[in-house]
Coordinates of N, CA and C in Angstrom, one line a residue:
M1 N 86.8 144.1 253.3 CA 87.3 145.5 253.5 C 86.3 146.5 253.1
S2 N 86.1 147.5 253.8 CA 85.2 148.6 253.5 C 85.6 149.4 252.3
T3 N 84.6 149.9 251.6 CA 84.9 150.8 250.6 C 85.3 152.2 251.2
T4 N 86.0 153.0 250.4 CA 86.4 154.3 251.0 C 85.2 155.1 251.4
S5 N 84.1 155.1 250.7 CA 82.9 155.9 251.1 C 82.4 155.3 252.4
Q6 N 82.4 154.0 252.6 CA 81.9 153.4 253.9 C 82.9 153.7 255.0
K7 N 84.2 153.7 254.7 CA 85.2 154.1 255.7 C 85.0 155.6 256.1
L8 N 84.7 156.4 255.2 CA 84.5 157.8 255.4 C 83.3 158.0 256.3
K9 N 82.2 157.3 255.9 CA 81.0 157.4 256.7 C 81.2 156.9 258.1
N10 N 81.8 155.8 258.3 CA 82.1 155.2 259.6 C 83.0 156.2 260.5
F11 N 84.0 156.7 259.8 CA 85.0 157.5 260.6 C 84.3 158.8 261.1
T12 N 83.6 159.5 260.2 CA 83.0 160.8 260.5 C 81.8 160.7 261.4
S13 N 81.3 159.5 261.7 CA 80.1 159.4 262.4 C 80.3 159.4 264.0
E14 N 81.5 159.4 264.4 CA 81.7 159.3 265.9 C 83.1 160.0 266.2
P15 N 83.3 160.3 267.5 CA 84.6 160.8 268.0 C 85.7 159.9 267.6
M16 N 86.9 160.5 267.4 CA 88.1 159.8 267.0 C 88.7 158.8 268.0
N17 N 88.7 159.3 269.2 CA 89.3 158.5 270.3 C 90.7 157.9 269.9
E18 N 90.8 156.6 270.0 CA 92.1 155.9 269.8 C 92.1 155.1 268.5
K19 N 91.3 155.6 267.5 CA 91.2 154.9 266.2 C 92.6 154.7 265.6
P20 N 92.9 153.6 265.0 CA 94.1 153.4 264.3 C 94.1 154.2 263.0
V21 N 95.3 154.5 262.5 CA 95.5 155.3 261.3 C 94.8 154.6 260.1
T22 N 94.7 153.3 260.1 CA 94.0 152.6 259.0 C 92.5 152.8 259.0
D23 N 91.9 153.4 260.0 CA 90.5 153.7 260.0 C 90.2 154.9 259.1
L24 N 91.3 155.7 258.8 CA 91.1 156.9 257.9 C 90.8 156.4 256.5
A25 N 89.8 157.1 255.8 CA 89.6 156.9 254.4 C 90.8 157.1 253.6
G26 N 91.1 156.2 252.7 CA 92.3 156.4 251.8 C 93.5 155.7 252.4
V27 N 93.5 155.2 253.6 CA 94.6 154.6 254.2 C 94.3 153.1 254.5
G28 N 95.0 152.3 253.7 CA 94.9 150.9 253.9 C 96.0 150.3 254.7
E29 N 96.2 149.0 254.5 CA 97.3 148.3 255.3 C 98.7 148.9 255.0
V30 N 99.0 149.0 253.7 CA 100.3 149.4 253.3 C 100.6 150.8 253.7
L31 N 99.7 151.8 253.4 CA 100.0 153.2 253.8 C 100.0 153.3 255.3
G32 N 99.1 152.5 256.0 CA 99.1 152.5 257.4 C 100.4 152.1 258.0
R33 N 101.0 151.0 257.5 CA 102.4 150.6 258.0 C 103.4 151.7 257.7
R34 N 103.3 152.3 256.6 CA 104.3 153.4 256.3 C 104.1 154.6 257.2
L35 N 102.9 155.0 257.5 CA 102.6 156.1 258.4 C 103.1 155.7 259.8
E36 N 102.8 154.5 260.2 CA 103.2 154.0 261.6 C 104.7 154.1 261.7
A37 N 105.4 153.7 260.7 CA 106.9 153.7 260.7 C 107.4 155.2 260.9
Q38 N 106.6 156.1 260.5 CA 107.0 157.5 260.6 C 106.5 158.2 261.9
G39 N 105.8 157.3 262.7 CA 105.3 157.8 264.0 C 103.8 158.2 264.0
F40 N 103.2 158.0 262.9 CA 101.8 158.4 262.8 C 100.9 157.2 263.0
D41 N 100.8 156.6 264.2 CA 100.2 155.4 264.5 C 98.7 155.5 264.7
K42 N 98.2 156.6 265.1 CA 96.8 156.8 265.4 C 96.2 157.9 264.5
A43 N 94.9 157.8 264.3 CA 94.3 158.8 263.4 C 94.4 160.2 264.0
Y44 N 94.4 160.3 265.3 CA 94.5 161.7 265.9 C 95.9 162.3 265.6
V45 N 96.9 161.5 265.4 CA 98.3 162.0 265.1 C 98.3 162.6 263.7
V46 N 97.6 161.9 262.8 CA 97.5 162.4 261.4 C 96.6 163.7 261.4
L47 N 95.6 163.7 262.3 CA 94.7 164.9 262.4 C 95.6 166.1 262.9
G48 N 96.5 165.8 263.8 CA 97.4 166.9 264.2 C 98.2 167.5 263.1
Q49 N 98.7 166.6 262.2 CA 99.5 167.1 261.1 C 98.6 167.9 260.1
F50 N 97.3 167.4 259.9 CA 96.3 168.1 259.1 C 96.1 169.5 259.7
L51 N 96.0 169.6 261.0 CA 95.7 170.9 261.6 C 97.0 171.8 261.5
V52 N 98.2 171.2 261.7 CA 99.4 172.0 261.6 C 99.5 172.6 260.2
L53 N 99.1 171.9 259.2 CA 99.1 172.3 257.8 C 97.9 173.2 257.5
K54 N 97.2 173.6 258.5 CA 96.0 174.6 258.4 C 94.9 174.1 257.5
K55 N 94.7 172.8 257.5 CA 93.6 172.2 256.7 C 93.7 172.5 255.2
N56 N 95.0 172.7 254.8 CA 95.2 173.1 253.4 C 95.4 171.8 252.6
R57 N 94.5 171.6 251.6 CA 94.4 170.4 250.8 C 95.8 170.1 250.1
E58 N 96.3 171.1 249.4 CA 97.5 170.9 248.7 C 98.7 170.5 249.6
L59 N 98.9 171.2 250.7 CA 100.0 170.9 251.6 C 99.8 169.5 252.2
F60 N 98.6 169.2 252.6 CA 98.3 167.9 253.2 C 98.6 166.7 252.2
Q61 N 98.1 166.9 251.0 CA 98.3 165.8 250.0 C 99.8 165.7 249.7
E62 N 100.5 166.8 249.6 CA 102.0 166.7 249.4 C 102.7 166.0 250.6
W63 N 102.2 166.3 251.8 CA 102.8 165.7 253.0 C 102.6 164.2 253.0
M64 N 101.4 163.8 252.6 CA 101.1 162.3 252.5 C 101.9 161.7 251.4
K65 N 102.1 162.3 250.3 CA 102.9 161.8 249.2 C 104.4 161.6 249.7
E66 N 104.9 162.6 250.4 CA 106.3 162.5 250.9 C 106.4 161.5 252.1
T67 N 105.4 161.5 252.9 CA 105.5 160.7 254.2 C 105.3 159.2 253.9
C68 N 104.3 158.9 253.1 CA 103.9 157.4 252.9 C 103.7 157.0 251.5
Q69 N 104.1 157.9 250.6 CA 104.0 157.6 249.1 C 102.5 157.4 248.7
A70 N 101.6 158.1 249.3 CA 100.2 158.0 249.0 C 100.0 158.6 247.6
N71 N 99.1 158.0 246.8 CA 98.8 158.6 245.5 C 97.7 159.7 245.7
A72 N 97.4 160.4 244.6 CA 96.5 161.5 244.7 C 95.1 161.1 245.2
K73 N 94.6 160.0 244.8 CA 93.3 159.5 245.3 C 93.3 159.2 246.8
Q74 N 94.3 158.5 247.2 CA 94.5 158.1 248.6 C 94.6 159.4 249.5
S75 N 95.4 160.3 249.1 CA 95.6 161.5 249.9 C 94.4 162.4 249.9
S76 N 93.7 162.4 248.8 CA 92.4 163.2 248.7 C 91.4 162.6 249.5
D77 N 91.2 161.3 249.5 CA 90.2 160.6 250.4 C 90.5 160.9 251.9
C78 N 91.8 160.8 252.3 CA 92.2 161.1 253.6 C 91.9 162.5 254.0
F79 N 92.3 163.4 253.1 CA 92.0 164.9 253.4 C 90.5 165.1 253.6
Q80 N 89.7 164.5 252.7 CA 88.2 164.7 252.8 C 87.7 164.1 254.1
C81 N 88.2 163.0 254.5 CA 87.8 162.3 255.8 C 88.1 163.2 257.0
L82 N 89.3 163.7 257.0 CA 89.7 164.6 258.2 C 88.9 165.9 258.1
S83 N 88.7 166.4 256.9 CA 88.0 167.7 256.8 C 86.5 167.5 257.3
E84 N 85.9 166.5 256.9 CA 84.5 166.2 257.3 C 84.4 165.9 258.8
W85 N 85.4 165.2 259.3 CA 85.4 164.9 260.7 C 85.5 166.3 261.5
C86 N 86.4 167.2 261.1 CA 86.6 168.5 261.7 C 85.3 169.3 261.7
E87 N 84.6 169.3 260.6 CA 83.3 170.0 260.4 C 82.3 169.5 261.4
E88 N 82.3 168.2 261.7 CA 81.4 167.6 262.6 C 81.7 167.7 264.1
F89 N 83.0 167.7 264.4 CA 83.4 167.6 265.8 C 84.3 168.8 266.4
L90 N 84.8 169.6 265.5 CA 85.6 170.8 266.0 C 84.8 172.0 265.9

């Protein structure tokens, strides 16, 4: 399994396309299954929520905690991953 920093580097190095939610930094198998159960099966669907929440760290981390029981580190890593991807591609 890749480290979070390696996942971040891999994710932010190319367009998102159809990447699974588990390709996001901070999201492993367990959180991935929880997100998928809530309808967030692809990374771009989580990106949509990130954008709806106006790229706000606090709101996004709270949403992850409520949606998939992510801890502070997991939600922070995911936020950072999406934030860096947006800086590169949007």
